[in-house]
Coordinates of C-alpha atoms in Angstrom, one line a residue:
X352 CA -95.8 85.1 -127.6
X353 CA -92.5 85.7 -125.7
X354 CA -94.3 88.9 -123.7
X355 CA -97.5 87.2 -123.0
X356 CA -95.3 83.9 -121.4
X357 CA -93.0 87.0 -119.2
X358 CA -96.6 88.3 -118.1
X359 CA -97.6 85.0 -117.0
X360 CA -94.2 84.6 -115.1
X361 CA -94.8 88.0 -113.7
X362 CA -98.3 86.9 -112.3
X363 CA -97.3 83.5 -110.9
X364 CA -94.7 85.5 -108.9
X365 CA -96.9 88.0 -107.7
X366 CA -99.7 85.8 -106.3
X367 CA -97.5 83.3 -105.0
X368 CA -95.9 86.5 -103.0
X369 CA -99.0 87.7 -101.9
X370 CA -100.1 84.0 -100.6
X371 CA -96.8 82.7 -99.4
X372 CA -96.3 83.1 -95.8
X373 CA -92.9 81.1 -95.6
X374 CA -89.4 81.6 -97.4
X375 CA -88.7 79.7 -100.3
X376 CA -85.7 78.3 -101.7
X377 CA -85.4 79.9 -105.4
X378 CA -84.5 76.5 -106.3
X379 CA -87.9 75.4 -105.7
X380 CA -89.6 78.8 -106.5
X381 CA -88.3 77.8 -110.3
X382 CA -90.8 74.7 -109.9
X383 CA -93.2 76.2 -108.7
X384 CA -93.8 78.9 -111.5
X385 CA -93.3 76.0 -114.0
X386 CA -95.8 74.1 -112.1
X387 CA -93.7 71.0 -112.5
X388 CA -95.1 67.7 -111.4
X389 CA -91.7 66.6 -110.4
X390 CA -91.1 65.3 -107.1
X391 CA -88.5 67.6 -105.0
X392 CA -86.3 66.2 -101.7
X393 CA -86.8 69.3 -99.2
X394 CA -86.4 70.1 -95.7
X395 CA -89.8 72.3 -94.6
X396 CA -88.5 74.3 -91.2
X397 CA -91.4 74.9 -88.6
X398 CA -91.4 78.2 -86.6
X399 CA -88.8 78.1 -83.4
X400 CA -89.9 76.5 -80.0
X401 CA -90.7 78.2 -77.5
X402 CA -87.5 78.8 -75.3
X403 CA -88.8 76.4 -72.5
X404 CA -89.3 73.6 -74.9
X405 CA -86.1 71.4 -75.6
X406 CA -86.0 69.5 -78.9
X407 CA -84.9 66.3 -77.5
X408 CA -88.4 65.7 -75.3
X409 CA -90.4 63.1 -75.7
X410 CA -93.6 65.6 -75.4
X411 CA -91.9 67.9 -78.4
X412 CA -91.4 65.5 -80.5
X413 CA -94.9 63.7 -80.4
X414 CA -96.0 67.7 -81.0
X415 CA -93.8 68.0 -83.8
X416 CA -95.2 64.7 -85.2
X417 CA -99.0 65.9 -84.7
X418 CA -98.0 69.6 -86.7
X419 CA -96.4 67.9 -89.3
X420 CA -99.3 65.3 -90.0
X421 CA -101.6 68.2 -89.8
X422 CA -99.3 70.7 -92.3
X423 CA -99.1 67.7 -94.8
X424 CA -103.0 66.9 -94.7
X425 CA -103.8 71.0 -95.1
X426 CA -101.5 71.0 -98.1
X427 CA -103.4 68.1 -100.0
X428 CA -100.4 66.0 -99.6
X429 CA -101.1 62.0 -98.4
X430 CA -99.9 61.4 -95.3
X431 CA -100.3 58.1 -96.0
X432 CA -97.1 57.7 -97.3
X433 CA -95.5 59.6 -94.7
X434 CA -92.5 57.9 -92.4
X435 CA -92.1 59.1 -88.9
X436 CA -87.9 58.5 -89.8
X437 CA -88.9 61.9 -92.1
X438 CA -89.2 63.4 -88.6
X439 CA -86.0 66.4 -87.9
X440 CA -87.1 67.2 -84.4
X441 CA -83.2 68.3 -83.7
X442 CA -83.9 70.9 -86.4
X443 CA -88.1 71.1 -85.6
X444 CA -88.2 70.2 -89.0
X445 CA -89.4 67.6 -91.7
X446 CA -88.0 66.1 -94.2
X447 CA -90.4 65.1 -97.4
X448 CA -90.9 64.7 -101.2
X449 CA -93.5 66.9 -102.8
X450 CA -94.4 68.4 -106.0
X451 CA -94.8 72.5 -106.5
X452 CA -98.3 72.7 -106.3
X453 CA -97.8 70.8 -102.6
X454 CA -94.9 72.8 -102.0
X455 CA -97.1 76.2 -102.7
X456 CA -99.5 75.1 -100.1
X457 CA -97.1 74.4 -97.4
X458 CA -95.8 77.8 -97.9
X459 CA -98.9 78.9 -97.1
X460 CA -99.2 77.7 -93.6
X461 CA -98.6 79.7 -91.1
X462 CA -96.5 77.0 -89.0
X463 CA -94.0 76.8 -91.6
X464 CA -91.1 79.1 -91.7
X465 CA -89.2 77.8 -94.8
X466 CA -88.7 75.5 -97.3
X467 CA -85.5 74.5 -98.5
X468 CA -84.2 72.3 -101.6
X469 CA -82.0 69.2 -100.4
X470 CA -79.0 70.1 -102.3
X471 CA -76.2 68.0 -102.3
X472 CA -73.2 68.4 -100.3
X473 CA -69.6 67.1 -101.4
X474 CA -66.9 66.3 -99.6
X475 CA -63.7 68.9 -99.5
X476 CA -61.3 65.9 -101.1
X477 CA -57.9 66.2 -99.1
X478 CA -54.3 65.4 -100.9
X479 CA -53.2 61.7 -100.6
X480 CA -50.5 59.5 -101.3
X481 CA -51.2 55.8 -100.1
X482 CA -48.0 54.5 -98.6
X483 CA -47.4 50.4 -97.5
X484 CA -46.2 51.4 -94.1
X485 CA -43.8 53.5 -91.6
X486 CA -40.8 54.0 -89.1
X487 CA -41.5 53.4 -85.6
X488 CA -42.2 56.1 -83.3
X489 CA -45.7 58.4 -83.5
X490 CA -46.7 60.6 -85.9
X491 CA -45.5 63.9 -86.4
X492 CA -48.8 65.2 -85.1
X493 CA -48.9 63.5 -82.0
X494 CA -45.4 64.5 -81.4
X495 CA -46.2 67.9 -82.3
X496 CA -48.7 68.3 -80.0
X497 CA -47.5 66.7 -76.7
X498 CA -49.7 63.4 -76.4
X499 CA -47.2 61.0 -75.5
X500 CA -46.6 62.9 -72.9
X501 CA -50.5 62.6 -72.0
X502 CA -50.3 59.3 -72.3
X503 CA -46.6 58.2 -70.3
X504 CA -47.0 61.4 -67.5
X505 CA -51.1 61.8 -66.9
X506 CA -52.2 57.7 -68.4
X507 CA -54.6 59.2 -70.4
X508 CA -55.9 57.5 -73.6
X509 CA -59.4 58.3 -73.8
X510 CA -60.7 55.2 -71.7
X511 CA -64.6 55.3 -71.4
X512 CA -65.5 58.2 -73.9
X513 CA -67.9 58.3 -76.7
X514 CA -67.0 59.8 -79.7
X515 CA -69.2 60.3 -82.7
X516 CA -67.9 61.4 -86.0
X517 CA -70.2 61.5 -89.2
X518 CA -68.5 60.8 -92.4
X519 CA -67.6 58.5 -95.2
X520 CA -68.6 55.7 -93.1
X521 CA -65.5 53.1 -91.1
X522 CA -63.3 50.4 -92.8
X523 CA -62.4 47.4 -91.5
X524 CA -59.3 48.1 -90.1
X525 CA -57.1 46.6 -88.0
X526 CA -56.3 50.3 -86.2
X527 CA -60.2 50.2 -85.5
X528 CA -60.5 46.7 -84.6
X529 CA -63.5 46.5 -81.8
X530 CA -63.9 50.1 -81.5
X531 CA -67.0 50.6 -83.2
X532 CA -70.0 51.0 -80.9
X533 CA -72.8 51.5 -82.9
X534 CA -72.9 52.6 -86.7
X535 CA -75.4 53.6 -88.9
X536 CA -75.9 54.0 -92.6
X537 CA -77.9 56.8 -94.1
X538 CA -77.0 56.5 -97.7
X539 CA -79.1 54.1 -99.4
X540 CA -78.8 50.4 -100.1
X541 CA -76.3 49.5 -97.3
X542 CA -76.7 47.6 -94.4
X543 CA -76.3 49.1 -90.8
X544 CA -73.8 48.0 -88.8
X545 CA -71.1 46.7 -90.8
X546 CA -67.8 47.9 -92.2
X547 CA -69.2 50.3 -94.8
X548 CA -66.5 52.7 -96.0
X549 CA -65.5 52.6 -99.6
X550 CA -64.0 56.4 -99.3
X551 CA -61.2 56.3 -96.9
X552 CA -62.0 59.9 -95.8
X553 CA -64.1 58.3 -92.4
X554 CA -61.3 55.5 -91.9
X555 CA -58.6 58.4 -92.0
X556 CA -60.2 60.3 -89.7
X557 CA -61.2 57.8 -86.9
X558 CA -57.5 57.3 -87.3
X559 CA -56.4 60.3 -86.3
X560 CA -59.0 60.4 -83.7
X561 CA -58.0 57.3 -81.9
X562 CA -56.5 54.3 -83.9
X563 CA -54.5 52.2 -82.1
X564 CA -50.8 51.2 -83.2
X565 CA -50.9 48.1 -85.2
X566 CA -47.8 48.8 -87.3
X567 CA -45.0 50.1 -85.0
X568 CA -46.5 53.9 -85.5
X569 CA -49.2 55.2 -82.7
X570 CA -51.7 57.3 -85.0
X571 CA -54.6 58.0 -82.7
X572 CA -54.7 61.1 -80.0
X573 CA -57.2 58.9 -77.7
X574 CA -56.3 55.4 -78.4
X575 CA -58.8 54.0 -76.4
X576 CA -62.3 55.5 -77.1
X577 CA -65.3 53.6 -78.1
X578 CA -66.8 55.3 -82.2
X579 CA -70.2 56.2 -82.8
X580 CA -69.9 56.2 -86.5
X581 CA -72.8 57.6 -88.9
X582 CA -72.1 57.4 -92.7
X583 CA -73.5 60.3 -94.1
X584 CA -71.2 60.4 -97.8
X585 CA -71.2 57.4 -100.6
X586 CA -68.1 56.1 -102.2
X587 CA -67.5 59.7 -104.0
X588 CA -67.7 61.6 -101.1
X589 CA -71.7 63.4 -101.8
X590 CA -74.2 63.3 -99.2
X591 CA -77.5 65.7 -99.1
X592 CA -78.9 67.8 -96.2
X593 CA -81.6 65.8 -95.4
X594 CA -78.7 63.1 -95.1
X595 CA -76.5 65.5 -92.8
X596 CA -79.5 66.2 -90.6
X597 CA -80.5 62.5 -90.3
X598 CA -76.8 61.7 -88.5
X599 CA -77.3 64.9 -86.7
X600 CA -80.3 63.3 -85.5
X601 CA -79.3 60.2 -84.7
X602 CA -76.4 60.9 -82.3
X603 CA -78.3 63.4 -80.1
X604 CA -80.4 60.1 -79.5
X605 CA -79.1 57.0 -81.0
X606 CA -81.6 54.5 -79.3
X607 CA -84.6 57.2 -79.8
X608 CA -85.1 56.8 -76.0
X609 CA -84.6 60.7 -74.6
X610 CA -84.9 58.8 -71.2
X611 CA -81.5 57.4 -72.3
X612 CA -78.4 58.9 -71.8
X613 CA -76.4 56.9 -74.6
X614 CA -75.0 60.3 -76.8
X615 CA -71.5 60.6 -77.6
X616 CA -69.9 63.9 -75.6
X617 CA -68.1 64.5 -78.9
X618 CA -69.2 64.4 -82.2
X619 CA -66.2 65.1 -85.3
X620 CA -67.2 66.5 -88.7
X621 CA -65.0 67.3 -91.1
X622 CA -67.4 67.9 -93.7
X623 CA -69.8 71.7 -94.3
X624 CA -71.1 74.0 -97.1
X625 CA -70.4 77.3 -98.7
X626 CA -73.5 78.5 -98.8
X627 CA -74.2 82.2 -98.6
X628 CA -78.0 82.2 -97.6
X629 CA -78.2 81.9 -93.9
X630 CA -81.9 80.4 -94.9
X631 CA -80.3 77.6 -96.3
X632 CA -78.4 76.7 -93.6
X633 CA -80.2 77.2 -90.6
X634 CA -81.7 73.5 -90.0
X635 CA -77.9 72.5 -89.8
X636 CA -77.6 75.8 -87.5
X637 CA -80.5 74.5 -85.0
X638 CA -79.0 70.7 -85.0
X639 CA -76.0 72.5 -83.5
X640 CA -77.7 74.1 -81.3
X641 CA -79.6 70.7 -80.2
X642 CA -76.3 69.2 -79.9
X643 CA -74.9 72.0 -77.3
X644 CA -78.2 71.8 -75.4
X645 CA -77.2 68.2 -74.8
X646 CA -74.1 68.5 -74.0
X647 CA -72.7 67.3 -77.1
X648 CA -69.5 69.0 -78.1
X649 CA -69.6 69.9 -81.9
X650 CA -66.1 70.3 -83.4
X651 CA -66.2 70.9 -87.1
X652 CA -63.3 71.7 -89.9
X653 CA -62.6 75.1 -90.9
X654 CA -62.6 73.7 -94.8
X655 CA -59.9 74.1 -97.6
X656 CA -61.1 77.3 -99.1
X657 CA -57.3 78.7 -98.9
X658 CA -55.9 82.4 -97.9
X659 CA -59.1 84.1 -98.5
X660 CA -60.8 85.8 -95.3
X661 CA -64.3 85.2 -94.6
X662 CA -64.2 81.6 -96.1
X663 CA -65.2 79.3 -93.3
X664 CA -68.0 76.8 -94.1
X665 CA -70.8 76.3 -92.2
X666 CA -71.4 74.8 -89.6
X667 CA -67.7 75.6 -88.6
X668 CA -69.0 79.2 -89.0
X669 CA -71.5 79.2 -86.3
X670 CA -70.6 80.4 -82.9
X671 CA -71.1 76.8 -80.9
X672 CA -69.2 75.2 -82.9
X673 CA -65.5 74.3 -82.3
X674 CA -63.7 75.5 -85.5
X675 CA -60.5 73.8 -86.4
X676 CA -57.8 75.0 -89.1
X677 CA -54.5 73.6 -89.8
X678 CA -51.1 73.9 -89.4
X679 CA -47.8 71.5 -90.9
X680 CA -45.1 70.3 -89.7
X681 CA -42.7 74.1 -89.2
X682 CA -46.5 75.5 -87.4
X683 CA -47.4 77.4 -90.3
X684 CA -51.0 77.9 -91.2
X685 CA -51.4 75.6 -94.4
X686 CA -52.1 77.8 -97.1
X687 CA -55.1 75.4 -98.3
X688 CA -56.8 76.4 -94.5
X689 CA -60.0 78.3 -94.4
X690 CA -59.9 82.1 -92.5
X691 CA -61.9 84.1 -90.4
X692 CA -64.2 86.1 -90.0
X693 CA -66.7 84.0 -89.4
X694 CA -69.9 85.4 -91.2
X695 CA -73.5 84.3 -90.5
X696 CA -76.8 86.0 -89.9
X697 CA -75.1 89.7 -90.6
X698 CA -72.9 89.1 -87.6
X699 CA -69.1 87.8 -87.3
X700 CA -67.9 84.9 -85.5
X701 CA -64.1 84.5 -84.2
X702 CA -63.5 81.4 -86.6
X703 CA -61.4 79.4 -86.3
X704 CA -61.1 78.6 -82.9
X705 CA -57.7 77.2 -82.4
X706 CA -55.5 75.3 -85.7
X707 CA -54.2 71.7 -85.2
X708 CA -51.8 69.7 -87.6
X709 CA -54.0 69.0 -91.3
X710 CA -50.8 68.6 -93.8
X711 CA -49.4 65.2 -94.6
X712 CA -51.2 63.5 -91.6
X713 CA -50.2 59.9 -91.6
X714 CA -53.6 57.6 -90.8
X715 CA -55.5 54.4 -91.3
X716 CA -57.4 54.5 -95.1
X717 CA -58.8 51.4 -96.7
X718 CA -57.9 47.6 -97.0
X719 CA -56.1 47.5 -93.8
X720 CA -53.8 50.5 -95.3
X721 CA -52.4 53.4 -94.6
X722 CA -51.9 56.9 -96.3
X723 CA -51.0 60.7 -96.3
X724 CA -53.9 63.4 -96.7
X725 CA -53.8 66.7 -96.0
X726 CA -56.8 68.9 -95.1
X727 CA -58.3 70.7 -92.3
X728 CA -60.4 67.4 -92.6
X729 CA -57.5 66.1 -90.8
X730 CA -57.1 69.0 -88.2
X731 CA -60.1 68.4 -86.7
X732 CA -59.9 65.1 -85.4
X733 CA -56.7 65.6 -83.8
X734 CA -58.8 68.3 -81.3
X735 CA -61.6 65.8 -81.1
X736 CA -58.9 63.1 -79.7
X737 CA -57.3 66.5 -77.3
X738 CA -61.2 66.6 -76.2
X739 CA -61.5 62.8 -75.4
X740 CA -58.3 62.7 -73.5
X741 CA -60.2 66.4 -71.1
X742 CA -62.8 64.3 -70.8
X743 CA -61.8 61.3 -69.2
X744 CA -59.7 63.9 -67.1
X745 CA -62.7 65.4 -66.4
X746 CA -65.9 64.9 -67.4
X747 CA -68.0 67.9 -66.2
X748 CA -66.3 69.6 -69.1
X749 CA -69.0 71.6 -71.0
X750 CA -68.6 72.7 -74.7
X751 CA -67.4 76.2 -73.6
X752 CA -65.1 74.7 -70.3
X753 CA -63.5 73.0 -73.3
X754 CA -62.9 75.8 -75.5
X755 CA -61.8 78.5 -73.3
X756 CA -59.4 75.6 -72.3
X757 CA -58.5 74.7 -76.0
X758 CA -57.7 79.0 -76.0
X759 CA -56.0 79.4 -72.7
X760 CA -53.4 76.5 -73.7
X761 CA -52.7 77.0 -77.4
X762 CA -49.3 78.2 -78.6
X763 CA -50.2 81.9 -80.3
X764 CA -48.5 82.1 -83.3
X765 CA -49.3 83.9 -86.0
X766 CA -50.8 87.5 -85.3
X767 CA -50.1 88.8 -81.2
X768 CA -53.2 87.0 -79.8
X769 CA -56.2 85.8 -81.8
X770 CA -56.4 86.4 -85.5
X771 CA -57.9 84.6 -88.6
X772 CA -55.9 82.7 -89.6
X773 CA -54.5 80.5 -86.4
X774 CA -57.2 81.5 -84.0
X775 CA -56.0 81.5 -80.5
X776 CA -52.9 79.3 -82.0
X777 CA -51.9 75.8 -82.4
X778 CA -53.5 73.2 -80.1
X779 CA -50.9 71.7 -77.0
X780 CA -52.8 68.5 -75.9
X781 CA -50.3 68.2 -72.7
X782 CA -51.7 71.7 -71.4
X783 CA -55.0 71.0 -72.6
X784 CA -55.6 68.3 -70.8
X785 CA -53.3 69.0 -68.0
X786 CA -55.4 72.3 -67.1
X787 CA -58.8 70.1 -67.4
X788 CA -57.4 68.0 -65.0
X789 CA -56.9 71.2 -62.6
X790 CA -60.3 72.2 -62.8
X791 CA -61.5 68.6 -61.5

C-alpha cells in the first residue's frame, strides 16, 4: 500500500511539472498533491511590466484589473466574489483565496509567474522596561547625534513633511497629539482612523521619529512632521504578506487618485523576514521598487539577528532600501544588530547602510507612557527623523541624494571605511542635514 501511495505522489509531481508554467511555493505544492479542498491566503505574481509602464498609472492598473479577472475566470475560480481591494498593482500582483485544484490552474497560465503562500510575519520583539518618567534634557540619541543643534543653529524640526511608517498601528499619546494625518487599519476587525495600537512597538517608534516633548525630555528627531500611519501587526506583533503589501500599497497612493500627489516622501519600517527564497520575497522586492519610482524613500531595520554575517532581513537587504543598524550609547555596534553582506538574488548588497542609536532608546509606548526598548527597530526611526529634517532643508532630495549624504556625513567607526557591521558609520544628523542644505 505504502509503494502504490509513493507512486501516486511521484505521478502528481510529475504532471503538475510538466503542466505548471509558474513557480510554486512548496507550501502550496503540499496542497496540491493532497488535493485539499482547503482554502489558501496567497499572493499570485504576474509577469514584470514592461519597462515603460509604471505601476502607479491609472491605465496599468485598470490592465492589471482586466488580467486578473481574466486569470481567475480561466482557472474556474468565481470572480464573483472577487474585491478590487485584492488588487497589488505596487507588486503587479493579486492577492486571493483559492483551493489546490484552483491554485493548479493558475499555475498554468502563462501570465502568472508565481504563486506564493501568505505566511505570517512576526515582529522582531525589542527589550523593554516601562519607566513612569525622566530627567530633563533630550535623549541620549538625540544628543548623540547632533539634533539640537539642527534645531537651535539651522530651525529645523521637520515642518511640512510626510512621513509614513507601517507598524503596530499609533496610541493615543500625548507625544503624538494631532500628528496623525491619515491612518489605516489592515488587520481585521478595527476601525480606520482611530487610536489603534495595543502593541507599543508603532507608538515607540513614531516617538523616536518625531514626538514632541510633553514630559520635560524632547524624544522625537523631527518634532514637527505630520504621520501617515498604516497598522500592519495585531496586539502580538504578527501580520501576513498580503497585509505588508496592502500598507505598501496604500502609501504609494493613499487617496487611490495617481493624479494626486498626497504620498509620504518617507516611509519607516522596522519590521522584515528571513526568508531564504528570493521567490518568496520578491512581491515585497517590487513594492520597493514602486516606492523609489515615486519618490518615496524606503528606510527599513537591519533586524536583531546578532554577530552573524549575512543576516540582514529583507526588505532591508535589497539594494533601494536604506538599511539601518544600531549602535549604544559608547558607539559600539549592539551585539543584537544584524550584518552584512547583504544577499539576494545570488548577488551582494552593501547592508547596512549607515547604524544609528537602537539600545535603550527612551520613547512614547502605551497609556500616555513611556519606556526603554532596544532594537534596530529603534535605529531606524532615528534616520527617518535625520531624513525629515534634509527634507525640509531641501526637498529635491532623491532616495540616493539622501544616501550618499547619510554616507558622506557618518562618523566611520568600526572597520577603515565601510564594513558590515557599521556600514559607512554612525549617522551625524547636524552634517546630514547641514550638507543637504548645501546642495539647495
Amino acid at each position: 500500500m505504502r509503494d502504490i501511495l509513493v507512486s501516486l505522489i511521484i505521478i502528481l509531481t510529475l504532471n503538475f511539472t510538466v503542466h505548471s508554467t509558474a513557480w510554486i511555493d512548496p507550501i502550496l505544492k503540499k496542497e496540491i498533491l493532497n488535493q485539499s479542498e482547503e482554502y489558501s491566503s496567497v499572493i499570485v505574481l504576474l509577469n514584470d511590466l514592461r519597462d515603460n509602464e509604471k505601476a502607479s498609472a491609472r491605465s496599468t492598473r485598470d490592465r492589471l484589473r482586466r488580467r486578473v479577472l481574466s486569470i481567475l475566470q480561466k482557472s474556474g475560480f468565481n470572480i464573483a466574489g472577487f474585491v478590487d481591494s485584492s488588487l497589488l498593482w505596487i507588486s503587479n500582483a493579486f492577492h486571493v483565496l483559492v483551493n489546490a485544484k484552483e491554485i493548479q490552474a493558475i499555475a498554468e497560465d502563462s501570465r502568472v509567474k508565481s504563486i506564493v503562500f501568505d505566511s505570517e510575519i512576526s515582529l522582531e520583539l525589542p527589550q523593554q522596561e516601562t519607566v513612569w518618567g525622566s530627567t530633563a534634557g533630550s535623549t541620549w540619541g538625540l544628543e548623540m547625534i547632533e539634533i539640537p543643534r539642527v534645531w537651535e543653529e539651522l530651525d529645523l524640526r521637520g515642518k511640512g513633511v510626510r512621513v509614513g511608517i507601517l507598524d503596530t498601528g499609533y496610541s493615543d499619546h500625548p507625544a503624538l497629539k494631532n500628528r496623525i494625518e491619515l491612518s489605516r487599519n489592515f488587520m481585521w476587525g478595527q476601525d480606520d482612523g482611530k487610536p489603534n495600537d495595543g502593541h507599543g512597538h508603532g507608538t515607540h517608534c513614531l516617538g523616536t521619529i518625531g514626538g514632541s516633548s510633553v514630559n520635560g525630555k524632547r524624544i522625537g528627531v523631527a518634532p514637527e512632521v505630520r504621520f501617515l500611519v498604516g497598522r500592519i501587526f495585531n496586539n502580538k506583533g504578527k501580520g501576513g504578506l498580503s497585509t505588508m503589501l496592502k500598507g505598501m500599497q496604500w502609501l504609494a497612493d493613499p487617496d487611490q487618485n495617481p493624479n494626486t500627489r498626497d504620498q509620504p516622501s518617507i516611509v519607516s519600517n522596522s519590521w522584515g523576514v528571513n526568508w531564504k527564497d528570493p521567490r518568496r520575497t520578491e512581491a515585497l522586492h517590487r513594492a520597493v521598487k514602486t516606492w523609489k519610482d515615486q519618490d518615496i524613500i524606503p528606510v527599513f531595520a537591519a533586524g536583531n539577528s546578532g554577530y552573524r554575517p549575512a543576516t540582514i532581513l529583507k526588505p532591508a537587504v535589497f539594494e533601494e532600501s536604506i538599511t539601518v543598524g544600531a549602535t549604544d550609547s559608547k558607539d559600539k555596534i549592539a551585539s543584537f544588530s544584524s550584518r552584512g553582506p547583504g544577499r539576494y538574488l545570488d548577488r551582494e548588497t552593501r547592508k547596512p547602510d549607515v547604524t544609528a542609536p537602537g539600545v535603550s532608546v527612551y520613547s512614547s509606548d502605551l497609556q500616555g507612557k513611556y519606556s526603554y526598548k532596544s532594537g534596530t527597530s529603534m535605529a531606524a526611526p532615528h534616520v527617518v527623523g535625520i531624513i525629515a529634517l534634509m527634507l525640509e532643508a531641501n526637498p529635491n532630495l532623491s532616495t540616493e541624494d539622501v544616501r550618499a549624504i547619510l554616507r558622506n556625513s557618518a562618523l566611520d567607526l568600526g572597520q577603515s571605511g565601510y564594513d558590515h557591521a557599521y556600514g559607512w558609520g554612525r549617522i551625524d544628523g547636524y552634517q546630514a542635514v547641514k550638507r543637504a542644505l548645501d546642495l539647495f
